[in-house]
N, C-alpha and C. Protein backbone atom coordinates (compact mmCIF):
# COMPACT_ATOMS: atom_id res chain seq x y z
N THR A 1 0.85 -1.17 0.00
CA THR A 1 0.00 0.00 0.00
C THR A 1 0.90 1.23 0.00
N THR A 2 0.69 2.12 -0.95
CA THR A 2 1.48 3.35 -1.03
C THR A 2 0.61 4.55 -0.70
N LEU A 3 1.11 5.40 0.20
CA LEU A 3 0.47 6.67 0.49
C LEU A 3 1.33 7.76 -0.13
N SER A 4 0.76 8.50 -1.07
CA SER A 4 1.48 9.58 -1.74
C SER A 4 1.07 10.91 -1.17
N ASP A 5 1.72 12.00 -1.61
CA ASP A 5 1.44 13.34 -1.11
C ASP A 5 -0.04 13.51 -0.79
N GLY A 6 -0.35 13.95 0.44
CA GLY A 6 -1.73 14.23 0.77
C GLY A 6 -2.09 13.91 2.20
N TRP A 7 -3.40 14.04 2.47
CA TRP A 7 -3.96 13.81 3.79
C TRP A 7 -4.78 12.54 3.76
N TYR A 8 -4.66 11.70 4.81
CA TYR A 8 -5.39 10.44 4.91
C TYR A 8 -6.02 10.37 6.30
N VAL A 9 -7.24 9.84 6.36
CA VAL A 9 -7.96 9.70 7.62
C VAL A 9 -8.28 8.23 7.84
N VAL A 10 -7.95 7.73 9.03
CA VAL A 10 -8.27 6.35 9.40
C VAL A 10 -9.53 6.38 10.25
N LYS A 11 -10.54 5.61 9.84
CA LYS A 11 -11.79 5.48 10.59
C LYS A 11 -12.07 4.00 10.81
N GLY A 12 -12.56 3.65 11.99
CA GLY A 12 -12.87 2.26 12.28
C GLY A 12 -11.60 1.44 12.46
N SER A 13 -11.74 0.13 12.32
CA SER A 13 -10.60 -0.79 12.43
C SER A 13 -10.13 -1.17 11.04
N VAL A 14 -8.84 -0.90 10.77
CA VAL A 14 -8.27 -1.20 9.46
C VAL A 14 -7.07 -2.11 9.68
N LEU A 15 -7.08 -3.26 9.02
CA LEU A 15 -5.97 -4.22 9.08
C LEU A 15 -5.42 -4.38 7.68
N LEU A 16 -4.18 -3.99 7.48
CA LEU A 16 -3.52 -4.14 6.17
C LEU A 16 -2.58 -5.33 6.23
N MET A 17 -2.55 -6.11 5.19
CA MET A 17 -1.68 -7.29 5.13
C MET A 17 -0.33 -6.97 4.50
N SER A 18 -0.19 -5.78 3.92
CA SER A 18 1.10 -5.38 3.36
C SER A 18 1.52 -4.07 4.00
N LYS A 19 2.83 -3.81 4.00
CA LYS A 19 3.33 -2.59 4.63
C LYS A 19 2.87 -1.36 3.87
N ILE A 20 2.90 -0.25 4.56
CA ILE A 20 2.61 1.05 3.95
C ILE A 20 3.94 1.65 3.51
N THR A 21 3.99 2.15 2.29
CA THR A 21 5.15 2.86 1.78
C THR A 21 4.76 4.33 1.63
N VAL A 22 5.51 5.21 2.28
CA VAL A 22 5.25 6.65 2.22
C VAL A 22 6.04 7.22 1.05
N ASN A 23 5.33 7.93 0.16
CA ASN A 23 5.95 8.52 -1.01
C ASN A 23 5.59 10.00 -1.06
N GLY A 24 6.48 10.86 -0.62
CA GLY A 24 6.22 12.29 -0.61
C GLY A 24 5.93 12.78 0.80
N THR A 25 5.05 13.78 0.89
CA THR A 25 4.67 14.36 2.17
C THR A 25 3.27 13.86 2.52
N VAL A 26 3.20 13.05 3.57
CA VAL A 26 1.94 12.39 3.94
C VAL A 26 1.52 12.81 5.35
N HIS A 27 0.25 13.12 5.51
CA HIS A 27 -0.36 13.46 6.79
C HIS A 27 -1.41 12.40 7.08
N LEU A 28 -1.31 11.77 8.24
CA LEU A 28 -2.21 10.67 8.62
C LEU A 28 -2.96 11.05 9.88
N ILE A 29 -4.29 11.11 9.80
CA ILE A 29 -5.13 11.45 10.94
C ILE A 29 -5.78 10.16 11.46
N LEU A 30 -5.58 9.91 12.75
CA LEU A 30 -6.20 8.76 13.40
C LEU A 30 -7.47 9.25 14.10
N SER A 31 -8.63 8.92 13.55
CA SER A 31 -9.90 9.33 14.14
C SER A 31 -10.07 8.67 15.51
N ASP A 32 -10.91 9.27 16.34
CA ASP A 32 -11.19 8.69 17.65
C ASP A 32 -11.65 7.24 17.52
N LYS A 33 -11.07 6.39 18.34
CA LYS A 33 -11.37 4.96 18.42
C LYS A 33 -11.02 4.18 17.16
N ALA A 34 -10.32 4.81 16.22
CA ALA A 34 -9.86 4.11 15.01
C ALA A 34 -8.60 3.31 15.33
N SER A 35 -8.37 2.27 14.55
CA SER A 35 -7.17 1.45 14.73
C SER A 35 -6.65 1.05 13.36
N LEU A 36 -5.38 1.33 13.12
CA LEU A 36 -4.71 0.92 11.88
C LEU A 36 -3.59 -0.03 12.26
N SER A 37 -3.67 -1.28 11.78
CA SER A 37 -2.64 -2.29 12.05
C SER A 37 -1.96 -2.64 10.73
N VAL A 38 -0.61 -2.56 10.73
CA VAL A 38 0.14 -2.81 9.50
C VAL A 38 1.43 -3.57 9.82
N PRO A 39 1.95 -4.32 8.84
CA PRO A 39 3.24 -4.99 9.03
C PRO A 39 4.41 -4.10 8.61
N GLY A 40 4.40 -2.86 9.04
CA GLY A 40 5.49 -1.94 8.75
C GLY A 40 5.04 -0.71 7.99
N VAL A 41 5.70 0.41 8.31
CA VAL A 41 5.50 1.67 7.59
C VAL A 41 6.88 2.07 7.08
N GLN A 42 7.08 1.97 5.76
CA GLN A 42 8.37 2.29 5.17
C GLN A 42 8.42 3.76 4.81
N LEU A 43 9.38 4.44 5.41
CA LEU A 43 9.54 5.89 5.24
C LEU A 43 10.96 6.15 4.78
N SER A 44 11.14 6.25 3.47
CA SER A 44 12.47 6.42 2.90
C SER A 44 12.92 7.86 2.94
N LYS A 45 14.23 8.05 2.81
CA LYS A 45 14.86 9.37 2.80
C LYS A 45 14.11 10.30 1.84
N ASP A 46 14.04 11.57 2.20
CA ASP A 46 13.40 12.62 1.40
C ASP A 46 11.87 12.52 1.36
N ASN A 47 11.28 11.69 2.21
CA ASN A 47 9.83 11.62 2.36
C ASN A 47 9.50 11.99 3.80
N SER A 48 8.23 12.32 4.06
CA SER A 48 7.86 12.66 5.43
C SER A 48 6.47 12.14 5.77
N LEU A 49 6.33 11.80 7.05
CA LEU A 49 5.06 11.33 7.58
C LEU A 49 4.76 12.09 8.86
N THR A 50 3.58 12.71 8.92
CA THR A 50 3.13 13.38 10.13
C THR A 50 1.84 12.70 10.58
N ILE A 51 1.82 12.26 11.83
CA ILE A 51 0.67 11.54 12.39
C ILE A 51 -0.04 12.45 13.39
N TYR A 52 -1.36 12.48 13.29
CA TYR A 52 -2.20 13.30 14.18
C TYR A 52 -3.27 12.41 14.81
N ALA A 53 -3.70 12.76 16.00
CA ALA A 53 -4.88 12.14 16.61
C ALA A 53 -6.01 13.16 16.55
N GLN A 54 -7.24 12.65 16.42
CA GLN A 54 -8.39 13.56 16.38
C GLN A 54 -8.55 14.28 17.71
N SER A 55 -8.26 13.58 18.81
CA SER A 55 -8.39 14.19 20.13
C SER A 55 -7.15 13.86 20.97
N THR A 56 -7.08 14.43 22.15
CA THR A 56 -5.92 14.19 23.02
C THR A 56 -6.25 13.25 24.18
N ASP A 57 -7.46 12.75 24.26
CA ASP A 57 -7.85 11.83 25.32
C ASP A 57 -7.32 10.44 25.00
N SER A 58 -6.41 9.93 25.82
CA SER A 58 -5.78 8.63 25.54
C SER A 58 -6.78 7.48 25.53
N ASP A 59 -7.96 7.67 26.12
CA ASP A 59 -8.97 6.62 26.11
C ASP A 59 -9.74 6.55 24.79
N THR A 60 -9.71 7.64 24.02
CA THR A 60 -10.47 7.64 22.77
C THR A 60 -9.62 7.86 21.52
N MET A 61 -8.41 8.40 21.66
CA MET A 61 -7.65 8.71 20.44
C MET A 61 -7.31 7.44 19.67
N GLY A 62 -7.22 7.59 18.36
CA GLY A 62 -6.96 6.48 17.47
C GLY A 62 -5.56 5.91 17.64
N SER A 63 -5.35 4.72 17.06
CA SER A 63 -4.06 4.04 17.24
C SER A 63 -3.48 3.57 15.91
N LEU A 64 -2.16 3.50 15.90
CA LEU A 64 -1.39 2.91 14.81
C LEU A 64 -0.54 1.82 15.42
N ILE A 65 -0.72 0.59 14.94
CA ILE A 65 0.05 -0.54 15.43
C ILE A 65 0.86 -1.07 14.25
N SER A 66 2.17 -0.95 14.35
CA SER A 66 3.05 -1.38 13.26
C SER A 66 4.06 -2.38 13.80
N THR A 67 4.06 -3.57 13.22
CA THR A 67 4.99 -4.62 13.63
C THR A 67 5.74 -5.12 12.41
N SER A 68 7.06 -5.01 12.44
CA SER A 68 7.87 -5.48 11.33
C SER A 68 8.64 -6.73 11.73
N ALA A 69 8.53 -7.76 10.90
CA ALA A 69 9.29 -8.98 11.11
C ALA A 69 10.30 -9.18 9.99
N THR A 70 10.63 -8.09 9.28
CA THR A 70 11.56 -8.13 8.16
C THR A 70 12.93 -7.64 8.61
N LEU A 71 13.97 -8.42 8.37
CA LEU A 71 15.32 -8.04 8.72
C LEU A 71 15.67 -6.70 8.08
N GLY A 72 16.11 -5.74 8.90
CA GLY A 72 16.53 -4.44 8.37
C GLY A 72 15.41 -3.45 8.16
N GLN A 73 14.16 -3.81 8.47
CA GLN A 73 13.03 -2.90 8.29
C GLN A 73 12.55 -2.39 9.64
N ALA A 74 12.64 -1.10 9.84
CA ALA A 74 12.06 -0.51 11.05
C ALA A 74 10.55 -0.68 10.99
N ALA A 75 9.92 -0.78 12.14
CA ALA A 75 8.45 -0.87 12.16
C ALA A 75 7.85 0.40 11.56
N ILE A 76 8.43 1.56 11.89
CA ILE A 76 8.07 2.83 11.26
C ILE A 76 9.38 3.50 10.90
N GLY A 77 9.73 3.51 9.62
CA GLY A 77 10.97 4.13 9.20
C GLY A 77 11.62 3.43 8.03
N GLY A 78 12.95 3.43 8.04
CA GLY A 78 13.72 2.98 6.89
C GLY A 78 13.83 1.47 6.76
N TYR A 79 14.17 1.06 5.55
CA TYR A 79 14.41 -0.34 5.23
C TYR A 79 15.81 -0.45 4.64
N LYS A 80 16.70 -1.12 5.35
CA LYS A 80 18.09 -1.29 4.90
C LYS A 80 18.72 0.04 4.51
N GLY A 81 18.46 1.07 5.30
CA GLY A 81 19.06 2.36 5.00
C GLY A 81 18.38 3.50 5.72
N GLY A 82 18.50 4.68 5.15
CA GLY A 82 18.02 5.89 5.78
C GLY A 82 16.51 5.96 5.90
N SER A 83 16.08 6.95 6.64
CA SER A 83 14.66 7.13 6.88
C SER A 83 14.30 8.59 6.70
N GLY A 84 13.05 8.84 6.33
CA GLY A 84 12.57 10.21 6.15
C GLY A 84 12.15 10.84 7.47
N THR A 85 11.59 12.03 7.38
CA THR A 85 11.17 12.80 8.55
C THR A 85 9.86 12.25 9.11
N LEU A 86 9.83 12.04 10.42
CA LEU A 86 8.64 11.54 11.10
C LEU A 86 8.26 12.50 12.21
N VAL A 87 6.99 12.92 12.24
CA VAL A 87 6.47 13.76 13.32
C VAL A 87 5.22 13.08 13.87
N ILE A 88 5.21 12.84 15.18
CA ILE A 88 4.05 12.25 15.84
C ILE A 88 3.45 13.34 16.72
N ASN A 89 2.23 13.76 16.37
CA ASN A 89 1.54 14.81 17.11
C ASN A 89 0.47 14.26 18.04
N GLY A 90 0.26 12.97 18.02
CA GLY A 90 -0.75 12.36 18.87
C GLY A 90 -1.08 10.97 18.40
N GLY A 91 -1.95 10.32 19.15
CA GLY A 91 -2.36 8.96 18.84
C GLY A 91 -1.66 7.98 19.77
N VAL A 92 -2.17 6.78 19.76
CA VAL A 92 -1.54 5.68 20.49
C VAL A 92 -0.73 4.94 19.44
N ILE A 93 0.58 5.08 19.50
CA ILE A 93 1.47 4.52 18.49
C ILE A 93 2.25 3.37 19.12
N SER A 94 2.14 2.19 18.52
CA SER A 94 2.88 1.03 18.98
C SER A 94 3.72 0.53 17.81
N ALA A 95 5.04 0.56 17.97
CA ALA A 95 5.96 0.13 16.92
C ALA A 95 6.86 -0.97 17.48
N THR A 96 6.86 -2.12 16.82
CA THR A 96 7.66 -3.25 17.26
C THR A 96 8.41 -3.85 16.08
N SER A 97 9.72 -3.98 16.22
CA SER A 97 10.54 -4.68 15.23
C SER A 97 11.05 -5.95 15.91
N THR A 98 10.82 -7.08 15.28
CA THR A 98 11.19 -8.35 15.89
C THR A 98 12.51 -8.91 15.37
N GLN A 99 13.10 -8.29 14.36
CA GLN A 99 14.34 -8.78 13.78
C GLN A 99 15.54 -7.92 14.19
N SER A 100 16.71 -8.48 14.05
CA SER A 100 17.94 -7.73 14.31
C SER A 100 18.10 -6.58 13.32
N PHE A 101 18.89 -5.58 13.72
CA PHE A 101 19.21 -4.44 12.87
C PHE A 101 17.96 -3.66 12.47
N SER A 102 16.96 -3.66 13.32
CA SER A 102 15.69 -3.03 12.98
C SER A 102 15.20 -2.17 14.13
N ALA A 103 15.39 -0.87 14.02
CA ALA A 103 14.84 0.02 15.04
C ALA A 103 13.32 -0.07 14.99
N ALA A 104 12.68 0.15 16.10
CA ALA A 104 11.22 0.18 16.08
C ALA A 104 10.75 1.42 15.30
N ILE A 105 11.33 2.57 15.62
CA ILE A 105 11.03 3.82 14.92
C ILE A 105 12.37 4.43 14.51
N GLY A 106 12.61 4.55 13.21
CA GLY A 106 13.87 5.13 12.74
C GLY A 106 14.45 4.37 11.57
N CYS A 107 15.74 4.03 11.67
CA CYS A 107 16.45 3.39 10.57
C CYS A 107 16.52 1.87 10.72
N GLY A 108 16.61 1.23 9.60
CA GLY A 108 16.87 -0.20 9.56
C GLY A 108 18.15 -0.44 8.78
N SER A 109 18.79 -1.57 9.00
CA SER A 109 20.04 -1.88 8.31
C SER A 109 20.25 -3.37 8.34
N SER A 110 20.93 -3.89 7.34
CA SER A 110 21.30 -5.30 7.41
C SER A 110 22.73 -5.52 6.96
N SER A 111 23.50 -4.43 6.85
CA SER A 111 24.87 -4.60 6.40
C SER A 111 25.80 -3.63 7.12
N ALA A 112 27.06 -3.90 7.00
CA ALA A 112 28.07 -3.02 7.60
C ALA A 112 28.18 -1.71 6.84
N TYR A 113 27.54 -1.59 5.70
CA TYR A 113 27.63 -0.39 4.89
C TYR A 113 26.54 0.62 5.22
N ALA A 114 25.79 0.36 6.26
CA ALA A 114 24.69 1.26 6.63
C ALA A 114 25.17 2.64 7.03
N SER A 115 26.44 2.78 7.36
CA SER A 115 26.93 4.09 7.79
C SER A 115 26.82 5.14 6.68
N ALA A 116 26.60 4.69 5.46
CA ALA A 116 26.42 5.62 4.35
C ALA A 116 25.02 6.26 4.37
N TYR A 117 24.13 5.71 5.18
CA TYR A 117 22.76 6.19 5.25
C TYR A 117 22.56 7.04 6.50
N SER A 118 21.56 7.88 6.46
CA SER A 118 21.22 8.65 7.65
C SER A 118 19.71 8.65 7.85
N CYS A 119 19.33 9.00 9.03
CA CYS A 119 17.93 9.01 9.41
C CYS A 119 17.53 10.47 9.64
N ASP A 120 16.50 10.93 8.97
CA ASP A 120 16.02 12.29 9.19
C ASP A 120 15.44 12.39 10.60
N PRO A 121 15.19 13.61 11.08
CA PRO A 121 14.73 13.79 12.46
C PRO A 121 13.39 13.09 12.75
N ILE A 122 13.28 12.66 14.00
CA ILE A 122 12.05 12.10 14.53
C ILE A 122 11.61 13.04 15.65
N THR A 123 10.37 13.54 15.56
CA THR A 123 9.86 14.46 16.56
C THR A 123 8.56 13.90 17.13
N ILE A 124 8.50 13.84 18.46
CA ILE A 124 7.28 13.39 19.14
C ILE A 124 6.76 14.56 19.95
N ASN A 125 5.58 15.06 19.56
CA ASN A 125 4.98 16.21 20.23
C ASN A 125 3.85 15.82 21.17
N GLY A 126 3.39 14.60 21.07
CA GLY A 126 2.27 14.17 21.91
C GLY A 126 1.89 12.75 21.60
N GLY A 127 0.91 12.25 22.32
CA GLY A 127 0.43 10.90 22.13
C GLY A 127 1.04 9.94 23.14
N VAL A 128 0.74 8.69 22.94
CA VAL A 128 1.29 7.61 23.76
C VAL A 128 2.07 6.72 22.80
N VAL A 129 3.39 6.75 22.89
CA VAL A 129 4.26 6.06 21.95
C VAL A 129 5.00 4.94 22.67
N THR A 130 4.89 3.73 22.14
CA THR A 130 5.60 2.58 22.68
C THR A 130 6.43 1.99 21.54
N ALA A 131 7.74 1.87 21.75
CA ALA A 131 8.64 1.36 20.72
C ALA A 131 9.50 0.25 21.30
N SER A 132 9.60 -0.85 20.57
CA SER A 132 10.41 -1.99 21.00
C SER A 132 11.17 -2.53 19.80
N SER A 133 12.51 -2.55 19.91
CA SER A 133 13.34 -2.94 18.76
C SER A 133 13.87 -4.35 18.89
N GLY A 134 14.37 -4.84 17.77
CA GLY A 134 15.09 -6.10 17.75
C GLY A 134 16.51 -5.86 18.26
N ALA A 135 17.33 -6.88 18.20
CA ALA A 135 18.73 -6.76 18.64
C ALA A 135 19.49 -5.82 17.71
N ASN A 136 20.53 -5.21 18.26
CA ASN A 136 21.45 -4.37 17.48
C ASN A 136 20.78 -3.13 16.88
N ALA A 137 19.79 -2.60 17.57
CA ALA A 137 19.12 -1.38 17.10
C ALA A 137 18.51 -0.64 18.28
N ALA A 138 18.44 0.67 18.14
CA ALA A 138 17.76 1.47 19.15
C ALA A 138 16.25 1.28 19.01
N ALA A 139 15.53 1.48 20.08
CA ALA A 139 14.07 1.43 19.98
C ALA A 139 13.58 2.61 19.13
N ILE A 140 14.15 3.79 19.36
CA ILE A 140 13.85 4.96 18.54
C ILE A 140 15.19 5.55 18.10
N GLY A 141 15.46 5.54 16.82
CA GLY A 141 16.73 6.06 16.32
C GLY A 141 17.30 5.16 15.23
N GLY A 142 18.59 4.82 15.37
CA GLY A 142 19.28 4.07 14.35
C GLY A 142 19.50 2.62 14.71
N SER A 143 20.07 1.91 13.76
CA SER A 143 20.44 0.51 13.99
C SER A 143 21.95 0.40 13.99
N MET A 144 22.44 -0.78 14.31
CA MET A 144 23.88 -1.00 14.34
C MET A 144 24.49 -0.59 13.00
N ASN A 145 25.61 0.08 13.04
CA ASN A 145 26.34 0.54 11.86
C ASN A 145 25.69 1.72 11.15
N SER A 146 24.60 2.25 11.68
CA SER A 146 24.03 3.45 11.08
C SER A 146 24.41 4.64 11.95
N PRO A 147 24.42 5.84 11.38
CA PRO A 147 24.84 7.00 12.16
C PRO A 147 23.78 7.47 13.16
N GLY A 148 22.62 6.86 13.16
CA GLY A 148 21.57 7.29 14.08
C GLY A 148 20.87 8.52 13.57
N CYS A 149 20.08 9.15 14.43
CA CYS A 149 19.34 10.33 14.01
C CYS A 149 18.97 11.17 15.23
N THR A 150 18.52 12.36 14.95
CA THR A 150 18.08 13.24 16.01
C THR A 150 16.66 12.86 16.41
N VAL A 151 16.45 12.68 17.71
CA VAL A 151 15.12 12.37 18.24
C VAL A 151 14.77 13.48 19.23
N VAL A 152 13.65 14.15 19.00
CA VAL A 152 13.21 15.24 19.86
C VAL A 152 11.85 14.86 20.44
N VAL A 153 11.75 14.88 21.77
CA VAL A 153 10.49 14.60 22.44
C VAL A 153 10.04 15.88 23.14
N ASN A 154 8.94 16.45 22.66
CA ASN A 154 8.40 17.68 23.23
C ASN A 154 7.21 17.43 24.15
N GLY A 155 6.69 16.24 24.12
CA GLY A 155 5.52 15.93 24.93
C GLY A 155 5.07 14.51 24.68
N GLY A 156 4.01 14.13 25.36
CA GLY A 156 3.48 12.79 25.22
C GLY A 156 4.08 11.84 26.24
N ILE A 157 3.71 10.60 26.13
CA ILE A 157 4.25 9.54 27.00
C ILE A 157 4.99 8.60 26.07
N VAL A 158 6.29 8.43 26.29
CA VAL A 158 7.12 7.61 25.42
C VAL A 158 7.78 6.50 26.22
N THR A 159 7.61 5.27 25.75
CA THR A 159 8.27 4.12 26.34
C THR A 159 9.07 3.45 25.24
N ALA A 160 10.38 3.36 25.43
CA ALA A 160 11.26 2.79 24.40
C ALA A 160 12.10 1.67 25.03
N THR A 161 12.07 0.49 24.40
CA THR A 161 12.81 -0.66 24.90
C THR A 161 13.61 -1.25 23.74
N ALA A 162 14.93 -1.23 23.89
CA ALA A 162 15.81 -1.76 22.86
C ALA A 162 16.14 -3.22 23.12
N GLY A 163 16.36 -3.95 22.05
CA GLY A 163 16.80 -5.34 22.16
C GLY A 163 18.26 -5.41 22.54
N ARG A 164 18.81 -6.61 22.58
CA ARG A 164 20.21 -6.84 22.93
C ARG A 164 21.10 -5.98 22.05
N ASN A 165 22.07 -5.32 22.68
CA ASN A 165 23.03 -4.43 22.00
C ASN A 165 22.37 -3.23 21.34
N GLY A 166 21.18 -2.89 21.75
CA GLY A 166 20.46 -1.75 21.15
C GLY A 166 20.80 -0.47 21.86
């Protein structure tokens, strides 16, 4: 599933069987009580994703659940390389990478040459964000052999758990 330049609204429960690929500047609104479950959100360099919640009440705001089981693919972010700009303004965001070299939110890598890639900034302004990475990667940021990225948290509740050597 590819999301290109524009605004998208999630309503109800949506389960996608393929990852989302962000192409351009994408704005994603999670309606109250909506749920979007995907096997990864691929955000390549020079693209951006901004996530919004319809409301700020953690009991009603919509959710994005992204779980990647692909080596080198962040649950939300890059695949075997750099990642684009990510801004989370709200929502209940759960990002889990189960493989090595896979940040939950940020960059993914599967080779020693990942240092040639970079991860654009990640900004969290609100919401409830839970990130859990595989081995050899940060929960939010870069993976082994990548230069990492700038992570700015201005608000919200953030829980980040890295795997072994993360």
